[in-house]
Coordinates of C-alpha atoms in Angstrom, one line a residue:
Chain A
M89 CA 88.9 107.2 90.5
T90 CA 86.5 109.2 92.7
T91 CA 86.9 113.1 92.4
L92 CA 87.3 115.3 95.5
T93 CA 83.4 117.0 95.1
T94 CA 82.8 115.0 98.1
A95 CA 83.7 116.4 101.4
R96 CA 84.3 112.9 103.5
T97 CA 87.7 111.7 104.2
T98 CA 86.3 108.1 105.2
P99 CA 88.7 105.8 105.1
G100 CA 88.0 103.3 101.9
E101 CA 87.6 106.5 99.6
R102 CA 90.0 107.1 97.4
I103 CA 92.8 109.9 98.1
V104 CA 93.5 111.8 94.5
P105 CA 96.9 111.1 93.8
G106 CA 99.4 113.8 93.7
A107 CA 100.1 113.6 90.1
E108 CA 96.3 114.1 89.2
R109 CA 95.8 117.1 90.7
T110 CA 95.6 120.8 89.2
L111 CA 98.3 122.6 91.2
R112 CA 98.7 126.5 91.4
N113 CA 102.0 127.9 91.5
R114 CA 101.0 131.1 93.4
V115 CA 98.8 132.8 95.5
T116 CA 96.0 134.9 93.8
L117 CA 94.9 138.5 95.3
G118 CA 91.2 136.6 96.1
Q119 CA 93.3 133.9 98.0
A120 CA 95.4 136.2 99.9
V121 CA 92.3 138.5 101.0
S122 CA 90.2 135.6 102.0
D123 CA 93.3 133.9 103.6
T124 CA 93.9 137.3 105.5
L125 CA 89.8 137.3 106.8
A126 CA 90.3 133.6 108.1
M127 CA 93.3 134.7 110.2
A128 CA 91.4 138.2 111.4
R129 CA 88.5 135.6 112.3
R130 CA 90.9 133.5 114.4
G131 CA 92.4 136.8 115.9
L132 CA 88.9 138.4 117.2
I133 CA 88.2 134.5 118.6
K134 CA 91.1 134.8 120.6
I135 CA 89.9 138.4 121.9
R136 CA 87.1 137.0 122.9
R137 CA 88.4 134.0 124.9
T138 CA 91.2 136.1 126.5
P139 CA 89.5 139.6 127.7
E140 CA 92.3 139.9 130.4
Q141 CA 94.6 141.0 127.1
L142 CA 92.2 144.0 126.9
I143 CA 93.0 145.6 130.0
D144 CA 95.6 148.0 128.2
V145 CA 92.8 149.2 125.8
T146 CA 90.4 149.6 128.4
V147 CA 91.9 150.7 131.7
Q148 CA 94.7 153.0 130.5
P149 CA 92.6 155.4 128.2
I150 CA 90.3 155.9 131.5
I151 CA 93.2 156.5 133.9
F152 CA 95.5 158.4 131.5
T153 CA 92.8 160.6 130.5
L154 CA 91.7 161.4 133.9
M155 CA 95.5 161.8 135.1
F156 CA 97.2 164.0 132.4
T157 CA 93.8 166.4 132.2
Y158 CA 93.1 167.5 135.9
I159 CA 97.3 167.2 136.4
F160 CA 98.5 169.6 133.6
G161 CA 95.2 171.3 132.9
G162 CA 95.4 174.4 135.2
A163 CA 99.3 174.8 134.6
I164 CA 99.1 174.4 130.8
S165 CA 95.9 175.8 129.6
G166 CA 94.9 177.7 132.9
S167 CA 91.8 175.4 133.4
V168 CA 90.5 171.8 132.5
A169 CA 88.1 173.1 130.2
A170 CA 90.5 174.8 127.9
Y171 CA 92.9 171.9 127.9
L172 CA 90.9 169.7 127.0
P173 CA 90.9 170.3 123.1
V174 CA 94.4 170.2 123.4
I175 CA 95.1 166.8 125.5
I176 CA 92.3 164.4 124.1
P177 CA 93.7 164.4 120.8
G178 CA 97.2 164.1 122.1
I179 CA 96.1 161.7 124.7
L180 CA 94.4 159.7 121.7
V181 CA 97.0 159.4 119.6
Q182 CA 99.4 158.4 122.6
T183 CA 97.4 155.7 124.0
V184 CA 96.2 154.1 120.6
I185 CA 99.9 154.2 119.1
T186 CA 101.0 152.5 122.3
T187 CA 98.5 149.6 121.9
S188 CA 99.8 149.2 118.3
A189 CA 103.1 147.8 120.1
V190 CA 101.0 145.5 122.1
T191 CA 100.8 143.9 118.6
G192 CA 104.2 142.8 118.2
T193 CA 104.6 141.2 121.7
Q194 CA 101.3 139.4 121.1
L195 CA 102.7 138.2 117.9
R196 CA 105.8 137.2 119.4
E197 CA 104.3 135.1 121.8
D198 CA 101.8 133.6 118.9
M199 CA 104.6 132.7 116.5
D200 CA 106.2 130.3 119.4
K201 CA 103.1 128.4 119.3
G202 CA 102.9 124.8 117.1
V203 CA 100.1 126.6 115.1
F204 CA 102.5 128.9 112.9
D205 CA 104.0 125.6 111.8
R206 CA 100.9 124.7 110.7
F207 CA 100.2 128.0 108.7
R208 CA 104.0 127.7 107.3
S209 CA 102.9 124.3 105.5
L210 CA 99.7 125.4 104.4
P211 CA 99.3 126.3 100.5
I212 CA 97.8 130.1 102.0
A213 CA 99.3 133.8 101.4
R214 CA 102.8 134.4 103.0
I215 CA 101.4 137.8 104.3
A216 CA 97.9 136.2 105.9
P217 CA 98.8 134.9 109.5
L218 CA 100.8 138.5 109.6
A219 CA 97.9 140.4 108.1
G220 CA 94.8 138.5 109.9
A221 CA 96.3 139.3 113.1
L222 CA 96.8 143.1 112.5
V223 CA 93.4 143.4 111.0
A224 CA 92.1 141.7 114.5
D225 CA 93.7 144.0 116.1
T226 CA 92.1 147.3 115.1
V227 CA 89.4 146.2 117.2
R228 CA 91.6 146.8 120.0
Y229 CA 92.5 150.6 118.4
L230 CA 88.6 151.1 118.1
I231 CA 88.1 150.1 121.8
A232 CA 91.1 152.6 122.9
T233 CA 89.4 155.3 120.6
T234 CA 85.8 155.2 122.0
L235 CA 87.2 155.5 125.6
T236 CA 89.2 157.7 125.3
I237 CA 87.1 160.2 123.3
G238 CA 84.2 159.2 125.0
M239 CA 86.0 159.9 128.9
G240 CA 87.0 163.5 126.9
L241 CA 83.1 164.1 126.5
L242 CA 82.3 162.9 129.9
M243 CA 84.8 165.6 131.1
G244 CA 83.3 168.4 129.2
W245 CA 85.2 167.9 125.8
R246 CA 82.9 169.6 123.3
P247 CA 84.7 169.1 120.1
G248 CA 83.8 171.8 117.4
G249 CA 84.2 169.1 114.5
G250 CA 81.0 167.9 115.2
V251 CA 80.3 164.1 115.0
G252 CA 81.6 163.8 111.6
G253 CA 84.7 165.5 112.7
V254 CA 85.4 163.5 115.4
L255 CA 84.6 160.2 113.5
L256 CA 87.1 161.2 110.7
A257 CA 89.7 162.1 113.6
A258 CA 89.0 158.3 114.9
L259 CA 89.7 157.2 111.9
L260 CA 92.8 158.8 110.8
V261 CA 94.0 157.5 114.3
V262 CA 93.1 153.8 113.9
V263 CA 94.6 153.8 110.4
C264 CA 98.0 155.4 111.8
A265 CA 98.0 152.9 114.4
W266 CA 97.5 149.8 112.1
S267 CA 100.1 151.1 109.7
L268 CA 102.6 151.4 112.9
S269 CA 101.9 148.1 114.2
W270 CA 104.1 146.8 111.2
I271 CA 106.7 148.4 112.6
F272 CA 105.9 146.3 116.0
A273 CA 105.0 143.5 113.6
F274 CA 108.4 143.6 112.5
L275 CA 110.1 143.8 115.6
G276 CA 107.7 140.7 117.2
V277 CA 109.2 138.5 114.2
I278 CA 112.8 139.4 114.4
A279 CA 112.7 139.4 118.5
R280 CA 114.2 136.6 120.4
N281 CA 111.0 136.5 122.9
A282 CA 108.1 138.7 124.0
G283 CA 109.7 140.5 126.5
S284 CA 112.4 141.7 124.6
V285 CA 110.0 142.8 121.9
Q286 CA 108.0 145.1 124.7
G287 CA 111.5 146.9 125.9
I288 CA 112.6 148.1 122.3
S289 CA 109.0 148.5 121.6
F290 CA 108.4 151.5 124.5
L291 CA 112.2 152.7 124.1
V292 CA 111.1 153.7 120.6
L293 CA 107.4 154.9 121.4
F294 CA 108.3 157.0 124.9
P295 CA 110.5 159.5 123.0
L296 CA 108.0 159.6 119.9
T297 CA 104.6 160.4 121.7
F298 CA 106.2 162.7 124.7
L299 CA 108.7 164.7 122.2
S300 CA 105.9 165.6 120.6
N301 CA 102.9 168.4 120.4
A302 CA 100.8 165.4 122.2
F303 CA 100.8 167.4 125.6
V304 CA 102.3 171.0 126.1
P305 CA 102.3 173.7 123.7
V306 CA 105.8 173.4 121.1
D307 CA 106.6 177.1 121.8
T308 CA 107.7 176.7 125.7
M309 CA 110.2 173.7 124.3
P310 CA 114.0 175.1 123.8
G311 CA 114.7 175.5 120.2
W312 CA 116.8 172.3 119.3
L313 CA 113.9 170.6 120.8
Q314 CA 111.4 172.4 119.1
G315 CA 113.0 171.4 115.6
F316 CA 112.9 167.4 116.6
V317 CA 109.1 167.8 117.7
D318 CA 107.7 169.7 114.6
T319 CA 109.2 166.7 112.4
N320 CA 108.2 164.1 114.3
P321 CA 105.3 162.6 112.7
V322 CA 103.7 162.2 116.1
S323 CA 103.3 166.0 116.0
H324 CA 101.5 166.1 112.1
L325 CA 99.4 163.1 113.7
V326 CA 98.3 164.9 116.7
T327 CA 97.6 168.3 114.7
A328 CA 95.7 166.4 112.6
V329 CA 93.4 164.8 114.8
R330 CA 93.2 168.7 116.4
D331 CA 91.7 169.8 113.2
L332 CA 89.7 167.4 112.3
A333 CA 87.8 167.2 115.7
G334 CA 88.5 170.9 116.8
T335 CA 87.2 172.2 113.3
G336 CA 86.0 169.7 111.2
T337 CA 89.0 170.5 108.7
V338 CA 90.8 168.5 106.8
S339 CA 94.3 170.1 106.8
G340 CA 97.4 169.1 105.0
Q341 CA 98.6 167.6 108.2
V342 CA 96.1 164.9 107.5
G343 CA 98.2 164.3 103.7
V344 CA 101.4 164.3 105.8
A345 CA 100.1 161.7 108.4
L346 CA 98.6 159.4 105.6
L347 CA 102.1 159.9 103.6
S348 CA 103.9 158.6 106.5
C349 CA 101.9 155.6 107.2
G350 CA 101.8 154.8 103.3
A351 CA 105.7 154.8 103.9
V352 CA 105.8 152.9 107.2
V353 CA 103.8 150.2 105.4
A354 CA 105.9 149.8 102.5
V355 CA 109.2 149.6 104.4
F356 CA 107.9 147.5 107.0
A357 CA 105.5 144.8 105.8
P358 CA 108.1 143.3 103.3
L359 CA 110.3 143.4 105.9
A360 CA 108.3 141.6 108.3
V361 CA 106.9 139.3 106.1
R362 CA 110.2 138.0 104.5
S363 CA 111.6 137.8 108.2
Y364 CA 108.6 135.9 109.1
M365 CA 109.4 133.6 106.1
K366 CA 112.9 132.9 106.9
K367 CA 112.2 132.5 110.8
A368 CA 110.3 129.2 109.5
Chain B
M277 CA 103.3 110.2 85.9
T278 CA 105.9 109.8 88.7
T279 CA 105.7 106.7 91.5
T280 CA 107.9 108.1 93.6
A281 CA 106.4 110.6 96.6
I282 CA 109.7 111.5 97.9
E283 CA 113.1 111.8 96.4
A284 CA 115.8 113.3 98.4
E285 CA 119.4 113.6 97.8
G286 CA 122.1 115.0 100.2
L287 CA 120.5 116.8 102.1
V288 CA 122.1 118.7 105.2
K289 CA 121.1 121.4 107.5
I290 CA 123.6 122.9 109.9
F291 CA 122.6 124.7 112.7
G292 CA 125.5 126.9 114.4
D293 CA 128.3 124.1 114.2
N294 CA 125.8 121.6 114.6
R295 CA 125.5 119.0 111.9
A296 CA 121.9 118.4 112.4
V297 CA 121.4 116.9 109.2
D298 CA 124.5 115.5 107.6
G299 CA 124.0 114.1 103.8
V300 CA 120.5 112.2 104.4
D301 CA 119.3 110.3 100.8
L302 CA 115.8 109.3 100.7
E303 CA 113.2 107.4 98.4
V304 CA 109.7 107.2 99.4
A305 CA 107.3 105.0 96.9
T306 CA 104.1 106.4 96.6
G307 CA 101.5 104.7 98.4
S308 CA 103.8 103.1 101.1
V309 CA 104.6 103.9 104.8
Y310 CA 108.2 104.8 105.2
G311 CA 109.4 104.8 108.9
V312 CA 112.3 107.1 110.1
L313 CA 113.3 105.6 113.0
G314 CA 116.0 107.0 115.0
P315 CA 117.0 108.6 119.0
N316 CA 116.2 111.9 119.8
G317 CA 118.5 114.4 118.3
A318 CA 119.5 112.2 115.2
G319 CA 118.1 114.8 112.9
K320 CA 114.3 113.3 112.1
T321 CA 112.6 116.1 112.8
T322 CA 114.9 118.4 110.8
T323 CA 114.6 116.5 108.1
I324 CA 111.0 116.1 108.2
R325 CA 110.9 120.3 108.4
M326 CA 112.6 120.3 105.3
L327 CA 110.8 118.0 103.1
A328 CA 107.4 119.8 104.3
T329 CA 109.0 123.3 103.2
L330 CA 109.4 124.4 106.7
L331 CA 113.5 124.8 106.8
R332 CA 115.5 125.3 103.8
P333 CA 118.1 122.8 103.4
D334 CA 121.6 124.3 103.5
A335 CA 122.6 121.8 100.7
G336 CA 121.2 118.8 98.7
R337 CA 117.9 118.8 97.1
A338 CA 114.4 117.0 97.5
S339 CA 111.5 116.9 95.7
V340 CA 107.8 115.8 96.5
F341 CA 106.1 114.0 93.6
G342 CA 108.3 115.6 91.4
H343 CA 108.3 119.3 92.6
D344 CA 111.2 120.5 94.2
V345 CA 111.0 121.7 97.8
A346 CA 113.1 124.6 97.5
R347 CA 112.1 126.1 94.1
E348 CA 108.1 125.1 94.4
P349 CA 107.3 125.4 98.1
F350 CA 103.9 126.1 97.1
V351 CA 103.2 123.5 94.7
V352 CA 104.7 121.2 97.5
R353 CA 102.3 122.4 100.7
Q354 CA 99.0 121.6 98.3
L355 CA 100.5 118.2 98.4
I356 CA 101.0 117.7 102.0
G357 CA 99.9 117.6 105.3
V358 CA 102.4 117.7 108.7
T359 CA 101.3 116.6 112.2
G360 CA 104.4 118.0 114.1
Q361 CA 105.9 116.6 117.1
Y362 CA 103.9 118.8 119.6
A363 CA 100.4 119.7 118.9
S364 CA 100.0 122.4 115.8
V365 CA 96.6 123.5 116.4
D366 CA 95.6 126.6 118.2
E367 CA 95.1 126.1 121.9
T368 CA 92.6 129.1 122.2
L369 CA 90.0 127.7 119.8
S370 CA 87.7 124.6 120.3
A371 CA 88.1 122.0 118.4
T372 CA 85.3 123.2 115.8
E373 CA 86.9 126.2 115.3
N374 CA 90.2 125.4 114.6
L375 CA 89.0 122.9 112.3
M376 CA 87.2 125.2 110.6
L377 CA 89.9 127.8 110.1
F378 CA 92.0 125.3 108.4
C379 CA 88.9 124.7 106.6
R380 CA 88.9 128.3 105.3
L381 CA 92.7 128.4 105.1
N382 CA 92.3 125.3 102.4
G383 CA 89.6 127.3 100.7
L384 CA 86.6 125.4 101.6
K385 CA 83.9 127.7 102.3
G386 CA 80.6 128.3 104.5
A387 CA 78.6 125.0 104.0
A388 CA 81.0 122.9 102.6
A389 CA 83.6 124.0 105.7
S390 CA 81.2 123.0 108.1
R391 CA 80.3 119.7 106.5
R392 CA 83.7 118.5 106.8
T393 CA 84.6 120.1 110.0
R394 CA 81.4 117.7 111.2
D395 CA 82.9 115.0 109.5
L396 CA 86.3 114.9 111.1
L397 CA 85.0 115.3 114.6
E398 CA 82.7 112.5 113.9
E399 CA 85.6 110.3 112.5
F400 CA 88.0 110.8 115.3
H401 CA 85.4 110.9 117.7
L402 CA 85.8 114.5 119.1
V403 CA 82.3 115.5 118.5
D404 CA 81.3 115.6 122.3
A405 CA 84.4 117.8 122.9
A406 CA 84.1 120.0 120.3
A407 CA 82.9 123.0 121.4
R408 CA 85.5 123.1 124.3
P409 CA 88.6 125.2 124.3
L410 CA 91.7 123.0 123.6
R411 CA 93.4 123.6 127.1
N412 CA 91.2 120.9 128.7
F413 CA 92.3 118.0 125.8
S414 CA 94.3 115.2 126.5
G415 CA 97.3 114.5 124.8
G416 CA 95.4 111.9 122.5
M417 CA 92.8 113.8 121.9
R418 CA 95.2 116.9 120.7
R419 CA 96.9 114.6 118.9
R420 CA 93.6 113.4 116.9
L421 CA 92.5 116.8 116.3
D422 CA 95.7 117.8 114.8
L423 CA 95.9 114.8 112.5
A424 CA 92.1 115.5 111.8
A425 CA 93.5 119.2 110.8
S426 CA 96.3 117.6 108.4
L427 CA 93.3 115.8 106.5
I428 CA 91.4 118.4 105.6
A429 CA 93.0 118.6 102.3
Q430 CA 93.0 114.9 101.6
P431 CA 96.6 115.3 100.7
P432 CA 98.5 112.7 99.0
L433 CA 101.6 112.5 101.2
L434 CA 101.5 113.3 105.1
F435 CA 104.4 114.1 107.2
L436 CA 103.7 112.3 111.2
D437 CA 106.4 113.5 113.2
E438 CA 106.4 111.0 116.2
P439 CA 102.7 110.7 115.9
T440 CA 102.3 108.7 119.2
T441 CA 104.7 110.2 121.3
G442 CA 103.7 110.6 124.9
L443 CA 100.7 108.5 124.2
D444 CA 99.1 105.8 126.6
P445 CA 99.1 102.9 124.6
R446 CA 95.3 102.3 123.8
T447 CA 95.4 105.6 122.4
R448 CA 98.8 104.7 120.6
A449 CA 96.9 101.6 119.2
Q450 CA 93.9 104.0 117.8
M451 CA 96.6 105.9 116.2
W452 CA 98.1 102.8 114.6
E453 CA 94.5 102.3 113.3
T454 CA 94.3 105.4 111.8
I455 CA 97.3 105.6 110.3
R456 CA 96.9 102.2 108.6
R457 CA 93.1 103.4 107.3
L458 CA 94.9 106.3 105.6
V459 CA 97.4 104.3 104.0
A460 CA 94.5 102.1 102.4
T461 CA 92.8 105.1 101.0
G462 CA 96.0 105.6 98.7
S463 CA 97.9 108.4 101.1
T464 CA 102.0 107.8 101.3
V465 CA 102.7 108.3 105.0
L466 CA 106.5 109.2 106.3
L467 CA 106.6 109.0 109.8
T468 CA 109.3 109.3 112.5
T469 CA 109.4 107.6 115.7
Q470 CA 111.9 106.5 118.6
Y471 CA 109.7 103.3 119.3
L472 CA 111.2 100.4 117.4
D473 CA 107.9 98.3 117.4
E474 CA 105.8 101.4 115.8
A475 CA 108.5 101.2 112.6
D476 CA 108.2 97.2 112.4
Q477 CA 104.3 97.6 112.9
L478 CA 103.6 100.2 110.9
A479 CA 106.1 101.1 108.0
D480 CA 107.0 99.2 104.6
R481 CA 110.3 100.6 104.6
I482 CA 112.8 101.9 107.1
A483 CA 115.6 104.4 107.3
V484 CA 117.6 104.1 110.4
I485 CA 119.2 107.3 111.5
D486 CA 121.9 108.4 113.5
R487 CA 123.8 111.9 113.8
G488 CA 122.1 112.9 110.9
R489 CA 123.2 110.3 108.7
V490 CA 120.8 107.3 107.1
V491 CA 122.8 104.1 108.7
A492 CA 120.5 101.6 107.3
E493 CA 117.4 101.6 105.0
G494 CA 115.2 98.8 103.9
T495 CA 112.5 96.5 104.9
A496 CA 112.3 95.5 108.5
D497 CA 113.2 92.0 107.7
E498 CA 116.1 93.3 105.3
L499 CA 117.3 95.4 108.4
K500 CA 116.7 92.4 110.8
S501 CA 118.6 89.5 108.8
S502 CA 121.3 92.3 107.7
V503 CA 122.4 92.1 111.4
G504 CA 122.4 88.4 112.3
Q505 CA 120.7 84.8 111.9
Q506 CA 117.6 83.8 113.7
S507 CA 117.6 82.2 117.1
L508 CA 115.7 78.8 118.3
Q509 CA 114.1 79.6 122.0
L510 CA 113.3 76.4 124.3
T511 CA 111.9 76.6 127.3
L512 CA 112.2 72.8 129.2
A513 CA 109.2 71.6 131.3
H514 CA 112.5 70.6 133.8
A515 CA 115.6 72.4 135.0
A516 CA 117.3 69.2 135.0
Q517 CA 117.3 68.2 131.4
L518 CA 118.9 71.4 130.4
P519 CA 122.8 69.4 130.7
S520 CA 121.2 66.8 128.3
A521 CA 119.5 69.3 125.8
L522 CA 122.9 71.6 126.3
D523 CA 124.6 68.0 124.6
A524 CA 121.8 67.5 122.1
V525 CA 122.3 71.1 120.5
L526 CA 126.0 70.6 120.3
D527 CA 125.7 67.0 118.8
V528 CA 123.3 68.2 116.3
L529 CA 123.8 71.7 115.1
G530 CA 127.4 71.7 116.1
V531 CA 127.4 74.8 118.2
A532 CA 126.9 76.0 122.1
A533 CA 123.3 77.1 123.1
T534 CA 123.0 79.8 125.9
P535 CA 121.4 78.4 128.9
S536 CA 119.4 80.8 131.3
P537 CA 118.6 78.1 134.0
E538 CA 116.3 80.1 136.1
A539 CA 113.8 80.4 133.2
R540 CA 114.7 76.8 132.3
R541 CA 115.3 78.0 128.8
L542 CA 118.2 77.7 125.6
T543 CA 118.7 80.0 123.0
V544 CA 120.1 78.5 120.0
P545 CA 121.6 80.7 117.0
V546 CA 120.1 79.0 114.0
A547 CA 122.2 79.0 110.6
D548 CA 120.2 76.5 108.6
P549 CA 115.8 76.6 109.6
A550 CA 115.8 73.0 108.2
R551 CA 117.9 71.4 110.9
V552 CA 115.7 72.1 113.9
T553 CA 113.6 69.4 113.1
D554 CA 116.6 67.2 113.7
L555 CA 117.3 68.9 116.9
L556 CA 113.4 68.0 117.9
V557 CA 113.6 64.7 117.0
R558 CA 116.8 64.2 118.9
L559 CA 115.3 66.2 122.1
R560 CA 112.2 63.9 122.1
G561 CA 115.2 60.4 121.8
A562 CA 116.6 62.2 124.6
G563 CA 113.5 62.2 127.0
V564 CA 113.8 65.7 126.9
D565 CA 110.3 67.7 127.6
L566 CA 109.3 71.1 126.0
D567 CA 107.4 73.6 127.7
G568 CA 107.4 75.6 124.6
L569 CA 109.6 76.5 121.7
S570 CA 109.9 79.9 119.0
M571 CA 111.9 80.8 116.1
D572 CA 113.1 84.6 116.7
K573 CA 114.2 86.8 114.5
P574 CA 116.6 89.6 115.6
T575 CA 114.5 92.5 117.1
L576 CA 114.9 96.1 115.7
D577 CA 116.5 97.0 119.2
E578 CA 119.6 94.7 118.2
V579 CA 119.7 96.1 114.8
F580 CA 119.8 99.4 116.2
L581 CA 122.7 98.4 118.5
T582 CA 124.9 96.9 115.9
L583 CA 124.4 99.7 113.2
T584 CA 125.1 102.6 115.8
G585 CA 127.1 101.1 118.2
H586 CA 125.2 102.4 120.8
A587 CA 121.3 101.8 122.2
T588 CA 118.1 103.3 120.8
T589 CA 117.6 104.8 124.4
D590 CA 121.1 106.9 124.2
A591 CA 120.6 110.3 122.2
A592 CA 123.8 110.6 120.0
S593 CA 124.7 113.7 122.6
P594 CA 122.5 115.4 125.2
E595 CA 122.9 118.7 124.0
L596 CA 121.5 117.7 120.3
E597 CA 118.0 118.0 121.4
E598 CA 115.7 118.2 118.3
I599 CA 114.4 121.9 117.0
P600 CA 111.5 122.2 118.9
A601 CA 108.8 122.5 116.5

């Protein structure tokens, strides 16, 4: 009986019979990580092969940052320069979170392809095809984050938190976007088609990002709305980013944002993985 | 040690009010090629998907090398390779990138993954196209890559769901050759097909499946002989001698032959092959010249028609399309 040590599959070589193999009953953590990395590598190749799918993370940060700053700057803060410390963290959060919704749409499209059948038939960690796609998508968040911050700096934003504060702020936004992308991954798994994922995602995102402190001071809003805005996790994230970038202080808001992110992952990652396996 | 690769009992899968698979029993011996033959919508793909842990059965049980597909799916996945009806490889990746991905997912690292990828590309004649994205691949190349990806882990059991549907005859013959070589290395293969000649050519045993049920099971020969007797085909040199040939058949074998005058041919049902000699002697005596003769067993087409009451080209019912992969 030959062994499996040789890598060749040429005909004539005997295949090890099922009864003589050592079989594992579950995935180890190490395997889950390496499977996820293999899937992430696939995601990165896909991003490289289809650059047109990067339009949302390249064009949107540039246009939105320009538009919002010059339209609202004078009205809200008296001048564009005074508005920049308010709007750049706000638009950063809004843009990157919006980007995380695209993850769900693309996942849905991807799952309809035959290759997902093969993933399901392989002895790999169940979570890998999902987690890998989500890990690869952090590249998209990094691009959107870099471009938004770069636009701000070009337009004269001089954050008081310095390089360290801005980098921490960027990291926090990327982490939060990644956590939120599990919600959209879940929607992507349970939805019937990519179009409906997009529809539902924007229905959720639009109020969340606009009914926050991202664009305007909260005290200009009616009292009942302030209640919602103050509890909206997006507001906490925006405040945390303003503190980090503006003054370099790690405020309690960072903790609130990270805790919310942890809760989102704890709820939606198992939901997404379970529905994904059921869909098989 | 078990010698049974697949055992299935009473498998049922219901989609809405459609009983796509309605109590399928299968037993596949290790090292054999098992053919599941049936028209579109008969439940072949759904059966394979249940055996390959891609779908949960609604009732019944199945095991692969003694491991239950519902209770030990992770173990079963280490023992199988699945090549679907629609190529299950990544369209945006090149052939090399696809194989490297599946090598890594099968636990091969760095140099070992590259070596296995190179070997498989060579074996499946994909070296020249290895770096191109799959978008430009022909159907045959895609199937070959798909099969190559299924072989990375050298699984002892391979599921091939309609491996040659949509391929041109030459590519189809190559695919058959590949499947035969695989079996020679000790693999067990379960393949589904709509093509009767494919089941006939490749499979040691065949299950005929129709409307979610196994309607017949056995070797190709058993299935054919269960349907009817053999027949003798006689081609005459001269059409004018047809009447005397008919007389000879009636006289020697006691049955009426079916003439097809335009082809100068007679089809004679034969219950006892030994008596064909008597008939041939008699024909020579009567001065009837023969151009050709052959003994024919019933074709699987006829088998299918007899077993199911409808021809193979007839789907069980139009809305019973197989579940897309």
